[in-house]
JSON list of C-alpha atoms in Angstrom, two decimals:
[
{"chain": "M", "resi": 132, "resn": "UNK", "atom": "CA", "xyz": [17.11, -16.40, -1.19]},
{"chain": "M", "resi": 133, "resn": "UNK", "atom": "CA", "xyz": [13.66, -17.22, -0.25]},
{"chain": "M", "resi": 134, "resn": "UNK", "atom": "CA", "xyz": [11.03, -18.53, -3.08]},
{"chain": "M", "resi": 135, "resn": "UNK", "atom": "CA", "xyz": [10.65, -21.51, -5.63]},
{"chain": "M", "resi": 136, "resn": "UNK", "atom": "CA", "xyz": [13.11, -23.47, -7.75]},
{"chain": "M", "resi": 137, "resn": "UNK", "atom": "CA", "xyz": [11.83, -25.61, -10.90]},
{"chain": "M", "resi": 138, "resn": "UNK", "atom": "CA", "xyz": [13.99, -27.93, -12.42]},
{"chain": "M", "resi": 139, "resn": "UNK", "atom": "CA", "xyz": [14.75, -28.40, -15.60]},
{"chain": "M", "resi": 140, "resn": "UNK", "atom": "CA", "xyz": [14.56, -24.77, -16.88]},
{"chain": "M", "resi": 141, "resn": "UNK", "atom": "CA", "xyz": [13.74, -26.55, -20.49]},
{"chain": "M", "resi": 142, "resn": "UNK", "atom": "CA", "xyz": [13.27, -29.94, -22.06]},
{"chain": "M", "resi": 143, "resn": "UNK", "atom": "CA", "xyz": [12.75, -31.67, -25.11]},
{"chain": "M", "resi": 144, "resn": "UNK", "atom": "CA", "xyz": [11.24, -35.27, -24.61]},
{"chain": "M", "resi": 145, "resn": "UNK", "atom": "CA", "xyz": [10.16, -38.03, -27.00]},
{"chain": "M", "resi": 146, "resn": "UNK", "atom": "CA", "xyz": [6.72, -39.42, -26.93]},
{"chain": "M", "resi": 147, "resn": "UNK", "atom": "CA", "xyz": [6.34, -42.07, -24.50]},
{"chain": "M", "resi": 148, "resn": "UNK", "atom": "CA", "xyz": [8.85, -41.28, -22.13]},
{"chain": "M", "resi": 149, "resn": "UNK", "atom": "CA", "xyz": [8.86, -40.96, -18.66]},
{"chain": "M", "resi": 150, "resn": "UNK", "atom": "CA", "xyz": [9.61, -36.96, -17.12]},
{"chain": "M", "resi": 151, "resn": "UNK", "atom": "CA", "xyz": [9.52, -35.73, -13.94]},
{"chain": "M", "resi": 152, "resn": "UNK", "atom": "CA", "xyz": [9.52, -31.64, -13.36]},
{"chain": "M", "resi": 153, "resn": "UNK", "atom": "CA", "xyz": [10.33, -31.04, -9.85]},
{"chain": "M", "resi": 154, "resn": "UNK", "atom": "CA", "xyz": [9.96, -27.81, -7.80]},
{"chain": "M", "resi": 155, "resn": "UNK", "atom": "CA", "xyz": [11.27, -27.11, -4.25]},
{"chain": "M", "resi": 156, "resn": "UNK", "atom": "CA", "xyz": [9.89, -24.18, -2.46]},
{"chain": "M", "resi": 157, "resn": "UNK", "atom": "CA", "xyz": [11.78, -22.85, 1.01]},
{"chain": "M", "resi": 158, "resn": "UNK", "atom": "CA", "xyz": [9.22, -20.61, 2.31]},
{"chain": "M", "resi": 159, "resn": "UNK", "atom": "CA", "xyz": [7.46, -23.38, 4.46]},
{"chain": "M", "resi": 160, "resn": "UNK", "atom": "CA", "xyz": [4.05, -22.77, 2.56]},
{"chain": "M", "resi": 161, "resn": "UNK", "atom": "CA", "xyz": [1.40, -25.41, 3.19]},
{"chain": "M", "resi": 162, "resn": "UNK", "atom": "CA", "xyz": [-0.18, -25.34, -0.58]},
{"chain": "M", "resi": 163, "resn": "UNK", "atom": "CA", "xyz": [1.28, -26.58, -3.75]},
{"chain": "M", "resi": 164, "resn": "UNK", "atom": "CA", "xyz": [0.20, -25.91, -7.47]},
{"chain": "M", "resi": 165, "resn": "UNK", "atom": "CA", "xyz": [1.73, -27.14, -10.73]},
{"chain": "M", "resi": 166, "resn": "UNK", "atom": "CA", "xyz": [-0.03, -25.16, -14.15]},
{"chain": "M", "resi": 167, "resn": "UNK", "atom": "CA", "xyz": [0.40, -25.69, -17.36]},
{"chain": "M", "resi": 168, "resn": "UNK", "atom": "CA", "xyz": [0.24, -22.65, -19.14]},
{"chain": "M", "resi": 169, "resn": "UNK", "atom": "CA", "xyz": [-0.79, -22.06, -22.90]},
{"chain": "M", "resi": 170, "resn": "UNK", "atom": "CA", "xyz": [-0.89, -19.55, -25.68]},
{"chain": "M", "resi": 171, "resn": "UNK", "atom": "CA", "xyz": [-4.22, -18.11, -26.26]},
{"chain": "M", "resi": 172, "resn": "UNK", "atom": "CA", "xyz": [-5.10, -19.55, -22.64]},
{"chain": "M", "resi": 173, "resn": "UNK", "atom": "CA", "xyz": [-4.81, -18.87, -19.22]},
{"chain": "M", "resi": 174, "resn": "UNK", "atom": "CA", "xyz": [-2.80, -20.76, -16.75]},
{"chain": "M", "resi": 175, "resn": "UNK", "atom": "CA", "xyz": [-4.88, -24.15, -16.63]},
{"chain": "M", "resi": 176, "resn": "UNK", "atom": "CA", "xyz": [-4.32, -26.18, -13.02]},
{"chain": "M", "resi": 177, "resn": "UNK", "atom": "CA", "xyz": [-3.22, -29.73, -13.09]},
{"chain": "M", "resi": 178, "resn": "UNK", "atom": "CA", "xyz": [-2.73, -31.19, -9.65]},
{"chain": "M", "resi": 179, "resn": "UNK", "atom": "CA", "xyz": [-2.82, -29.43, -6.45]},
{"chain": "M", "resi": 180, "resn": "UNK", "atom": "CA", "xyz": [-1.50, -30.04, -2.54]},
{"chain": "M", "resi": 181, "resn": "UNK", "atom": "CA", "xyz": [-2.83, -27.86, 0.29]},
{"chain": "M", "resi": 182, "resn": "UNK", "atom": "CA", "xyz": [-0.98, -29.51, 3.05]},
{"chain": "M", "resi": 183, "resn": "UNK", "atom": "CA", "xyz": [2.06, -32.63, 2.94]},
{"chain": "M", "resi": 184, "resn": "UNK", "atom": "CA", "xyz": [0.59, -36.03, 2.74]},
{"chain": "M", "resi": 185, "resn": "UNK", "atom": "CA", "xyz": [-2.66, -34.42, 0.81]},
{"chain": "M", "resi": 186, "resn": "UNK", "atom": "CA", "xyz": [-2.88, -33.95, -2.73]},
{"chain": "M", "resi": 187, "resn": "UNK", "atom": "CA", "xyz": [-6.18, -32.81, -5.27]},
{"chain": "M", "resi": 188, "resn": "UNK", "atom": "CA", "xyz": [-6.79, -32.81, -8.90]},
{"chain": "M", "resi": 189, "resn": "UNK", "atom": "CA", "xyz": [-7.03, -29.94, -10.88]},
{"chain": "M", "resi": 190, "resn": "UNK", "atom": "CA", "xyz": [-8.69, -28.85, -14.17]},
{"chain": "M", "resi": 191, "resn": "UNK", "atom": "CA", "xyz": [-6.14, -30.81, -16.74]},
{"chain": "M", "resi": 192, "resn": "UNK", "atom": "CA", "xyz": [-5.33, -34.21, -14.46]},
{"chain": "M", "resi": 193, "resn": "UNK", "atom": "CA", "xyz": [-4.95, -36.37, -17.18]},
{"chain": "M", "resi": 194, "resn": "UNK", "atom": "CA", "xyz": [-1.49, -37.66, -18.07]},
{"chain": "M", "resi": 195, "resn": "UNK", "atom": "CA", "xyz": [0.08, -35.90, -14.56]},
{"chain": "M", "resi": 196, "resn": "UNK", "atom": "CA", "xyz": [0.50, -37.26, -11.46]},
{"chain": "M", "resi": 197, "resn": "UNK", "atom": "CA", "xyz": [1.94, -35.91, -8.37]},
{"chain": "M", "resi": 198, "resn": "UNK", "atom": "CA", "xyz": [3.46, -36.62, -4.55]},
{"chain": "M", "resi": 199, "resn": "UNK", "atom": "CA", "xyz": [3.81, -34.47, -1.83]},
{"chain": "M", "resi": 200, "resn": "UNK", "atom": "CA", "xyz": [6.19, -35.95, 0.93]},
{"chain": "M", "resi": 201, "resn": "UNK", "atom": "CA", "xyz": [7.15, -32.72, 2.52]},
{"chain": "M", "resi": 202, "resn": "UNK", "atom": "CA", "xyz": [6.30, -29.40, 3.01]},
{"chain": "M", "resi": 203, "resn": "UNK", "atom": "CA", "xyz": [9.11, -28.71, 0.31]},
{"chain": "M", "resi": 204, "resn": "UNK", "atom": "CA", "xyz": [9.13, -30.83, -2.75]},
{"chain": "M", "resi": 205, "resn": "UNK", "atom": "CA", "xyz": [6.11, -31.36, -5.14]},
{"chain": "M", "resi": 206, "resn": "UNK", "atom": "CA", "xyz": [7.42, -32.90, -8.19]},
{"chain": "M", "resi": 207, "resn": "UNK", "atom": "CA", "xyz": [5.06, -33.12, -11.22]},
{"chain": "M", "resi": 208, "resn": "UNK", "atom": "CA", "xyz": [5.30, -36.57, -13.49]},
{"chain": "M", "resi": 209, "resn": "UNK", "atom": "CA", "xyz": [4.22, -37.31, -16.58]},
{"chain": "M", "resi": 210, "resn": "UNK", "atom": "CA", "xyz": [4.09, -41.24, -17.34]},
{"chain": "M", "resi": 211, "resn": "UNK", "atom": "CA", "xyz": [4.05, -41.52, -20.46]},
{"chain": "M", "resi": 212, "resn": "UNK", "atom": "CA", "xyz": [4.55, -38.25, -22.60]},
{"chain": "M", "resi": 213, "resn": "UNK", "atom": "CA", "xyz": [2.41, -37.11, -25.50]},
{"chain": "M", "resi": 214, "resn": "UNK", "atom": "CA", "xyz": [2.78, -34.32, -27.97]},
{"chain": "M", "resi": 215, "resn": "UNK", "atom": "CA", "xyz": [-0.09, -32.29, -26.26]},
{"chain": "M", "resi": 216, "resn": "UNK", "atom": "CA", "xyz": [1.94, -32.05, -23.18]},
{"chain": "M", "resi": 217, "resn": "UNK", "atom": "CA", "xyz": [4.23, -29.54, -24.70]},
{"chain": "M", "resi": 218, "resn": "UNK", "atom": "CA", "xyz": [4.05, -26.09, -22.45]},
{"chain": "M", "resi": 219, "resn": "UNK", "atom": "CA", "xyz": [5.46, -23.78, -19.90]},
{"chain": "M", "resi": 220, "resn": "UNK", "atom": "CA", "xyz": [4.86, -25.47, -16.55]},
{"chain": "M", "resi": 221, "resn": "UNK", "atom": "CA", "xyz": [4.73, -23.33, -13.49]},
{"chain": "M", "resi": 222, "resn": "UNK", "atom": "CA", "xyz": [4.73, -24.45, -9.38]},
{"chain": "M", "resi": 223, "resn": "UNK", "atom": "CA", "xyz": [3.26, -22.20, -7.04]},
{"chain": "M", "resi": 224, "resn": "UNK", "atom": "CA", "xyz": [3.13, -22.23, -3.99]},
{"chain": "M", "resi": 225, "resn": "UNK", "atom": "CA", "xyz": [0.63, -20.34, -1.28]},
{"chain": "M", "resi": 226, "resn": "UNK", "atom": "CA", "xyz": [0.87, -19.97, 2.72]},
{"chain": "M", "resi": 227, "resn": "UNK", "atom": "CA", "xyz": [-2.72, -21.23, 3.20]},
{"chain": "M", "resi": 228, "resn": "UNK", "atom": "CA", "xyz": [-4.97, -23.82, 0.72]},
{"chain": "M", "resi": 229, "resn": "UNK", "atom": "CA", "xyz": [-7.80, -24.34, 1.83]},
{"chain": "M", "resi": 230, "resn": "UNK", "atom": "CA", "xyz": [-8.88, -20.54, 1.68]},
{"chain": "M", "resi": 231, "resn": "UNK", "atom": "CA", "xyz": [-7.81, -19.73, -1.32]},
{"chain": "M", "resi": 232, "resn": "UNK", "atom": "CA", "xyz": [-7.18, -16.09, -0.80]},
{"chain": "M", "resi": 233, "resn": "UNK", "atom": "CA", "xyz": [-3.38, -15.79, -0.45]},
{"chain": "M", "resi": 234, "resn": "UNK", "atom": "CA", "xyz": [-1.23, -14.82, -3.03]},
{"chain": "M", "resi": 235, "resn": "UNK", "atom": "CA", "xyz": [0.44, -17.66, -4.91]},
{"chain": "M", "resi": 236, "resn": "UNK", "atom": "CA", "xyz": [4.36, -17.18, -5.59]},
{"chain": "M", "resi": 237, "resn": "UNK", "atom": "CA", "xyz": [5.36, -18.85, -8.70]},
{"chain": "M", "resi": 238, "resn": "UNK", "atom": "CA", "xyz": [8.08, -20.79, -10.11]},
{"chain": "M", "resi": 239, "resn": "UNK", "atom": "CA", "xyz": [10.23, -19.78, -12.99]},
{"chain": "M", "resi": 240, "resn": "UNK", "atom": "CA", "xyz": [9.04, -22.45, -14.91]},
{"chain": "M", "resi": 241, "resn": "UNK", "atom": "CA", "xyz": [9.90, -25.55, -17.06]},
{"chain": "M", "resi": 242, "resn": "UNK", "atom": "CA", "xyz": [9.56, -25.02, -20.87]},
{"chain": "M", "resi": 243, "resn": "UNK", "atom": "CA", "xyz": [8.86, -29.05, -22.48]},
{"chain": "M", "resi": 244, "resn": "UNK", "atom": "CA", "xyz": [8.41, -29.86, -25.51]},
{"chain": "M", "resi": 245, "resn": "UNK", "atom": "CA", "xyz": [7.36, -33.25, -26.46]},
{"chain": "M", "resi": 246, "resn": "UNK", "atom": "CA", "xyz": [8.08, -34.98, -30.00]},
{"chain": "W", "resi": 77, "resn": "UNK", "atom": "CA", "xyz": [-19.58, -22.91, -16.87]},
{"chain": "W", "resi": 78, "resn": "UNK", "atom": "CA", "xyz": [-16.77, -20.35, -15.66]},
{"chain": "W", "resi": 79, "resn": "UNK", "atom": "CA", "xyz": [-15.41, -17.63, -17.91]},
{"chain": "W", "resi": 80, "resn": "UNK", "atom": "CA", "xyz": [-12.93, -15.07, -17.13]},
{"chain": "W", "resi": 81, "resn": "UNK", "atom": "CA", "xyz": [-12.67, -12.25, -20.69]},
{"chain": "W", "resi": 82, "resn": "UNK", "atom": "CA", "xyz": [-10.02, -9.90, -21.52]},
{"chain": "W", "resi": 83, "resn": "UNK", "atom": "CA", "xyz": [-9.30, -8.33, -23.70]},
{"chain": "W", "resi": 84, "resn": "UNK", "atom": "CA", "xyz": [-6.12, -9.97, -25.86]},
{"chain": "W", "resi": 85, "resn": "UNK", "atom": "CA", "xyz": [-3.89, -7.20, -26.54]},
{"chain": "W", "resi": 86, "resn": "UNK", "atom": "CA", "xyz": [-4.08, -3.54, -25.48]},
{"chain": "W", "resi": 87, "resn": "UNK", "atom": "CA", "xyz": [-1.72, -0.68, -27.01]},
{"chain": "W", "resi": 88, "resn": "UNK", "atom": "CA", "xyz": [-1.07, 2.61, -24.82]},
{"chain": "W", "resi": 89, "resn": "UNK", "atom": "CA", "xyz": [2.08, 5.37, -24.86]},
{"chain": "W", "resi": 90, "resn": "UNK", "atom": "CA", "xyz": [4.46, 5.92, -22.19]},
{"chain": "W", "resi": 91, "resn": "UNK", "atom": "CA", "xyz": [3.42, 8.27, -19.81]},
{"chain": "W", "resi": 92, "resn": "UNK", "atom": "CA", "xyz": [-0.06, 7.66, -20.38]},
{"chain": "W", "resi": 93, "resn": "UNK", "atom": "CA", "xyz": [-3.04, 5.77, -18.51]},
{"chain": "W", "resi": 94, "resn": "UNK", "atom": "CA", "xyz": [-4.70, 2.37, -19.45]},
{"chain": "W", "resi": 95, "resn": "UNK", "atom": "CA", "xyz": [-7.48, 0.88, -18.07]},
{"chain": "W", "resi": 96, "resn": "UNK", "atom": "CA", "xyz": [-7.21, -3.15, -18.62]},
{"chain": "W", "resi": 97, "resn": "UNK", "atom": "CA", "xyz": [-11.04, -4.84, -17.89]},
{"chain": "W", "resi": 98, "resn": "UNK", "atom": "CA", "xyz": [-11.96, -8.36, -16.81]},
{"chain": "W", "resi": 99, "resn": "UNK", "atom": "CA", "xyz": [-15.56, -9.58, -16.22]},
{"chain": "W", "resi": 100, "resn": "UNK", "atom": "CA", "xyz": [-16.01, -13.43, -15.03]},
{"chain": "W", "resi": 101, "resn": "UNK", "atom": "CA", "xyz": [-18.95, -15.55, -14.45]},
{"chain": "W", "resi": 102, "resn": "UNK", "atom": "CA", "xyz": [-17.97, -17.78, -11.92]},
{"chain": "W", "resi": 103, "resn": "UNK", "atom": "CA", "xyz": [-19.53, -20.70, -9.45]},
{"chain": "W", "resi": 104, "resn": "UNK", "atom": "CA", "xyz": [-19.50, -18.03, -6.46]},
{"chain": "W", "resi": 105, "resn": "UNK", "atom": "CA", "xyz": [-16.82, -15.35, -5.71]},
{"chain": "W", "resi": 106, "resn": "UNK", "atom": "CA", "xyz": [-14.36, -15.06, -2.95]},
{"chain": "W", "resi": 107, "resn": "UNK", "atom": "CA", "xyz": [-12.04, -12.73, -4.30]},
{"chain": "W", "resi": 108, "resn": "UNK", "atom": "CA", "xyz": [-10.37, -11.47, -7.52]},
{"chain": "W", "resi": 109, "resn": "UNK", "atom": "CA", "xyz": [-6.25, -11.39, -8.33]},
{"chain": "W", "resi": 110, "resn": "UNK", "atom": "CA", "xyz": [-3.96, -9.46, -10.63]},
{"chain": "W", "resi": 111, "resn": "UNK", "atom": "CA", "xyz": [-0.88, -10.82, -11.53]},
{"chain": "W", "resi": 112, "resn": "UNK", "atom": "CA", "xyz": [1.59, -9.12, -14.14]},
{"chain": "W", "resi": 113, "resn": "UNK", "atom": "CA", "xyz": [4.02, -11.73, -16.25]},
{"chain": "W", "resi": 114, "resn": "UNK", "atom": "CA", "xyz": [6.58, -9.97, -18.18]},
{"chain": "W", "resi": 115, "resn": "UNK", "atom": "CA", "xyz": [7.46, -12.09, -21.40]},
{"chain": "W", "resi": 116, "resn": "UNK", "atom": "CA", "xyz": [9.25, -15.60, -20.65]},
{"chain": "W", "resi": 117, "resn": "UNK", "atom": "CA", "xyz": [9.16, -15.04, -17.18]},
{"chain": "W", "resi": 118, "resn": "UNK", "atom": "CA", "xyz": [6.98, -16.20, -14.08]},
{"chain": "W", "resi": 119, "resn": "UNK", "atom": "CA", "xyz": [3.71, -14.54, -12.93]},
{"chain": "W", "resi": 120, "resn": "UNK", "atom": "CA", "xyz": [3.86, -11.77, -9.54]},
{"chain": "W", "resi": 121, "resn": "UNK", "atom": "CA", "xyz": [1.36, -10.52, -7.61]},
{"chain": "W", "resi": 122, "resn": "UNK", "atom": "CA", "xyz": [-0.07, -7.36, -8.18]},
{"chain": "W", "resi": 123, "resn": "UNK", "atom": "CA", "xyz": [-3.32, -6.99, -6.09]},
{"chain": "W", "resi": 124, "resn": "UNK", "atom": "CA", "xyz": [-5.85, -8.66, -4.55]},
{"chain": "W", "resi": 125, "resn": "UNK", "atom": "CA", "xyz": [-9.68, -7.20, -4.39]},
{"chain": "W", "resi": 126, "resn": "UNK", "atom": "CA", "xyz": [-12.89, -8.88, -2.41]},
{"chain": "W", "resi": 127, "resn": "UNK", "atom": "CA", "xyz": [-14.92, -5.86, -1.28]},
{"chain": "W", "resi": 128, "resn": "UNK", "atom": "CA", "xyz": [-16.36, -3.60, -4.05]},
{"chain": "W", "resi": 129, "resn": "UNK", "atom": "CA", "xyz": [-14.61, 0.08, -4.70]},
{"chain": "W", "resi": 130, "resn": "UNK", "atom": "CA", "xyz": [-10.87, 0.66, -5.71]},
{"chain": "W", "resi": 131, "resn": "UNK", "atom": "CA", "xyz": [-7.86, -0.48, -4.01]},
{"chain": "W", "resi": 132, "resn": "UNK", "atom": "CA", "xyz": [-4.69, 2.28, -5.07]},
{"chain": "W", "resi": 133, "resn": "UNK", "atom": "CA", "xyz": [-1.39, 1.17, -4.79]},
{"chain": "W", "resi": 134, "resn": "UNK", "atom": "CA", "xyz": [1.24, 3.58, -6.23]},
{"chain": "W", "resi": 135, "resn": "UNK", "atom": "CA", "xyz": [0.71, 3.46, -9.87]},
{"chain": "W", "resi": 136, "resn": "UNK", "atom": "CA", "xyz": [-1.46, 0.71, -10.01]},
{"chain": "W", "resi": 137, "resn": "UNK", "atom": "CA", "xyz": [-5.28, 0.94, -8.71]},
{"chain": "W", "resi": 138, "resn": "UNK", "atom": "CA", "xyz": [-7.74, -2.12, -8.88]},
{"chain": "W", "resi": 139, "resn": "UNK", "atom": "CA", "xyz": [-11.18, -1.96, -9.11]},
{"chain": "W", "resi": 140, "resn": "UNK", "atom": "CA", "xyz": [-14.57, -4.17, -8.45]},
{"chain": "W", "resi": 141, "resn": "UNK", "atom": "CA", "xyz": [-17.92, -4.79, -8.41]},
{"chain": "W", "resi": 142, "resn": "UNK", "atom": "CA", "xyz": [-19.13, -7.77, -7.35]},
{"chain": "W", "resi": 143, "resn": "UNK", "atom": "CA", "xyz": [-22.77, -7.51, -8.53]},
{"chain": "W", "resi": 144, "resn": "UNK", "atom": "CA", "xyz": [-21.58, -6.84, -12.04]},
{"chain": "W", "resi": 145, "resn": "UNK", "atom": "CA", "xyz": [-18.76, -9.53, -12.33]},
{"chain": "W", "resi": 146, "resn": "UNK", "atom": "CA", "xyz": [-16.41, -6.84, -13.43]},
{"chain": "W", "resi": 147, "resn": "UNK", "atom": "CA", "xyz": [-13.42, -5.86, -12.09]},
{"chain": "W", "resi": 148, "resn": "UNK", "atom": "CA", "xyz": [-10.12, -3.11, -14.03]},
{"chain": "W", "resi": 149, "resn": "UNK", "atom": "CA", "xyz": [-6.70, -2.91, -13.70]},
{"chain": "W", "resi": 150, "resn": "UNK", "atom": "CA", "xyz": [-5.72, 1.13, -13.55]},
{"chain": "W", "resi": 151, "resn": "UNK", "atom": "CA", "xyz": [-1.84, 1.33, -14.70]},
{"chain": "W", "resi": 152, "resn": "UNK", "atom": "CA", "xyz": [-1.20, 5.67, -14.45]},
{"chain": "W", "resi": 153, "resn": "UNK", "atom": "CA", "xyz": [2.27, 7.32, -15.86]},
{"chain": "W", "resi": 154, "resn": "UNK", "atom": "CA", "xyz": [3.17, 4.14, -17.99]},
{"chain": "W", "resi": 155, "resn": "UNK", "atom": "CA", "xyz": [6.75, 3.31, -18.48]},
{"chain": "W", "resi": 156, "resn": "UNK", "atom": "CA", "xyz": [8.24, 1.17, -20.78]},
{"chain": "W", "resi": 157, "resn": "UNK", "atom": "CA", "xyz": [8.82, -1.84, -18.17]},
{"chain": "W", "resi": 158, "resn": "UNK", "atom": "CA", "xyz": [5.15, -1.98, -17.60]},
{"chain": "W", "resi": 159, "resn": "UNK", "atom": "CA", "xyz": [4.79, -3.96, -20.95]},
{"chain": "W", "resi": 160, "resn": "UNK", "atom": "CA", "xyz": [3.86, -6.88, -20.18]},
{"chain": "W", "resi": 161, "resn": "UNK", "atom": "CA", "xyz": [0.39, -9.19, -20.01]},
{"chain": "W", "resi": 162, "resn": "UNK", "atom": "CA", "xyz": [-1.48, -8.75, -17.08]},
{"chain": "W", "resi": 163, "resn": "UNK", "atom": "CA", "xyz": [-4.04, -12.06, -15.86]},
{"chain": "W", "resi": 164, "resn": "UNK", "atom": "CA", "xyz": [-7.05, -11.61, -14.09]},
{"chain": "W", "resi": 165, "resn": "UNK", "atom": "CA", "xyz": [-7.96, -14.57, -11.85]},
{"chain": "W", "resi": 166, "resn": "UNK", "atom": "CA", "xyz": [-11.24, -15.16, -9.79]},
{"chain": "W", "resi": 167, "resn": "UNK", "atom": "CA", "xyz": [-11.69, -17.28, -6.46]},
{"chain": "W", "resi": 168, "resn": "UNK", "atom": "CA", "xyz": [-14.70, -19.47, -6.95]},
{"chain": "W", "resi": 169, "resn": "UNK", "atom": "CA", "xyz": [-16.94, -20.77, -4.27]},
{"chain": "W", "resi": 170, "resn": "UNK", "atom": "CA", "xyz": [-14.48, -23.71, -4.38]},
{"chain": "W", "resi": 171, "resn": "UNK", "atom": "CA", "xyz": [-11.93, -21.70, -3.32]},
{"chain": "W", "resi": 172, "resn": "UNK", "atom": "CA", "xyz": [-10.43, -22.49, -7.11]},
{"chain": "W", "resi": 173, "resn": "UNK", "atom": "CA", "xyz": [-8.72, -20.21, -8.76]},
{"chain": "W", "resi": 174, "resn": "UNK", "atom": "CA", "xyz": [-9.99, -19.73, -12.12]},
{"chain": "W", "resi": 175, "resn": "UNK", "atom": "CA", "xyz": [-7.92, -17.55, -14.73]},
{"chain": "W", "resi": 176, "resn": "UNK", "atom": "CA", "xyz": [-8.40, -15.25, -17.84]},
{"chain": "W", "resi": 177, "resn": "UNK", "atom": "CA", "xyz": [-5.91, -15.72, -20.68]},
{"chain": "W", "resi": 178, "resn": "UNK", "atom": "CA", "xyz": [-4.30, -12.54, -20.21]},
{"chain": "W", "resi": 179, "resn": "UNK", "atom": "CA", "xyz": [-4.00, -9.09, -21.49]},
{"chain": "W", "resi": 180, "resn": "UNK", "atom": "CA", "xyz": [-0.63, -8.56, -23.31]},
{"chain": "W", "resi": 181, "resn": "UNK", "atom": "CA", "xyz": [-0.10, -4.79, -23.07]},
{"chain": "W", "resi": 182, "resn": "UNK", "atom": "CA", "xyz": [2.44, -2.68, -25.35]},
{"chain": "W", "resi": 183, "resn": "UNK", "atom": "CA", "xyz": [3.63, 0.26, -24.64]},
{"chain": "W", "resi": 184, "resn": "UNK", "atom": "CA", "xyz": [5.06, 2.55, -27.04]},
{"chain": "W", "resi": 185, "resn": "UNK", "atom": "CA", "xyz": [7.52, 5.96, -26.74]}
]
């Protein structure tokens, strides 16, 4: 079945640690997103791809990093976790980037919370 | 800066109509998105405007005007699945998408 996979579904870190969420998406889509997504606000972007090889920082860069090797994978790290990292991440993904005006299919997201 | 409002929370009866609105002031405009996230889950696609008037599809009609930032979400004959929050999200001249926080909506029997 077509779409996007995020892995882990949930997970509780302690401060300082290392994470990696990861997302695969099979629908050969050329842009990437990972959100972080907060009560009270709306989905907030962190990093961004719009083609492999290429990748852009969002509104909340700070803490995140991210790779794009492939078309396929986009996984989202955080270096060193901090409390204020705890949220629902979602990937998207979109057929074009650079316009901006396709629909983005999302991710089921990761839920982490950070201690 | 940018700012996307909604309105938090919104209360309507099965069977019944709700309007949802979302004005924005935004760096430039190339287009305005409605996604619908039903608690705990992922965001979908509901419609896409970029040329002012109303774009109808089934139940669910979107409207805009460009030269008044303000854009509504039409949901007609509301069922009980249609709970959810609905976000309103606005293409800037970036080509950024820039989102509202949402409009939970509850529907009641």
């Amino acid at each position: 079945i077509a779409g996007i996979t995020q892995a882990p579904t949930s997970q509780i870190l302690a401060a300082g640690r290392r994470m990696t969420l990861r997302c695969t998406q099979d629908m050969r889509h050329n842009a990437m997103y990972w959100y972080r997504q907060d009560l009270g606000l709306g989905l907030r972007l962190i990093h961004y791809s719009n083609t492999a090889g290429t990748t852009g920082k969002g509104e909340v860069p700070d803490g995140y990093s991210v790779s794009r090797a492939n078309t396929d994978d986009f996984p989202l790290t955080l270096a060193s976790a901090v409390p204020s990292q705890t949220s629902v991440y979602f990937c998207a993904s979109s057929d074009s980037g650079t316009s901006g005006t396709d629909e983005q299919f999302f991710g089921p997201g990761t839920r982490l919370t950070v201690l | 800066g940018q700012n996307i409002d909604q309105p938090t929370e919104m209360t309507a009866t099965e069977g019944a109509i709700v309007q949802i609105n979302c004005t924005y002031q935004t760096s430039g405009f190339n287009g305005l998105f409605w996604y619908q996230q039903h608690a705990g889950e992922a965001p979908t696609f509901l419609s896409y405007n970029v040329l002012d008037g109303l774009e109808e599809k089934g139940r669910f009609s979107s409207f805009l005007s460009r030269s008044k930032g303000y854009s509504y979400l039409l949901l007609k004959e509301l069922q009980m699945k249609d709970s959810a929050s609905y976000l309103c999200a606005v293409i800037d001249s970036n080509y950024q998408l820039i989102w509202g926080a949402g409009t939970k909506l509850i529907i009641k029997p």
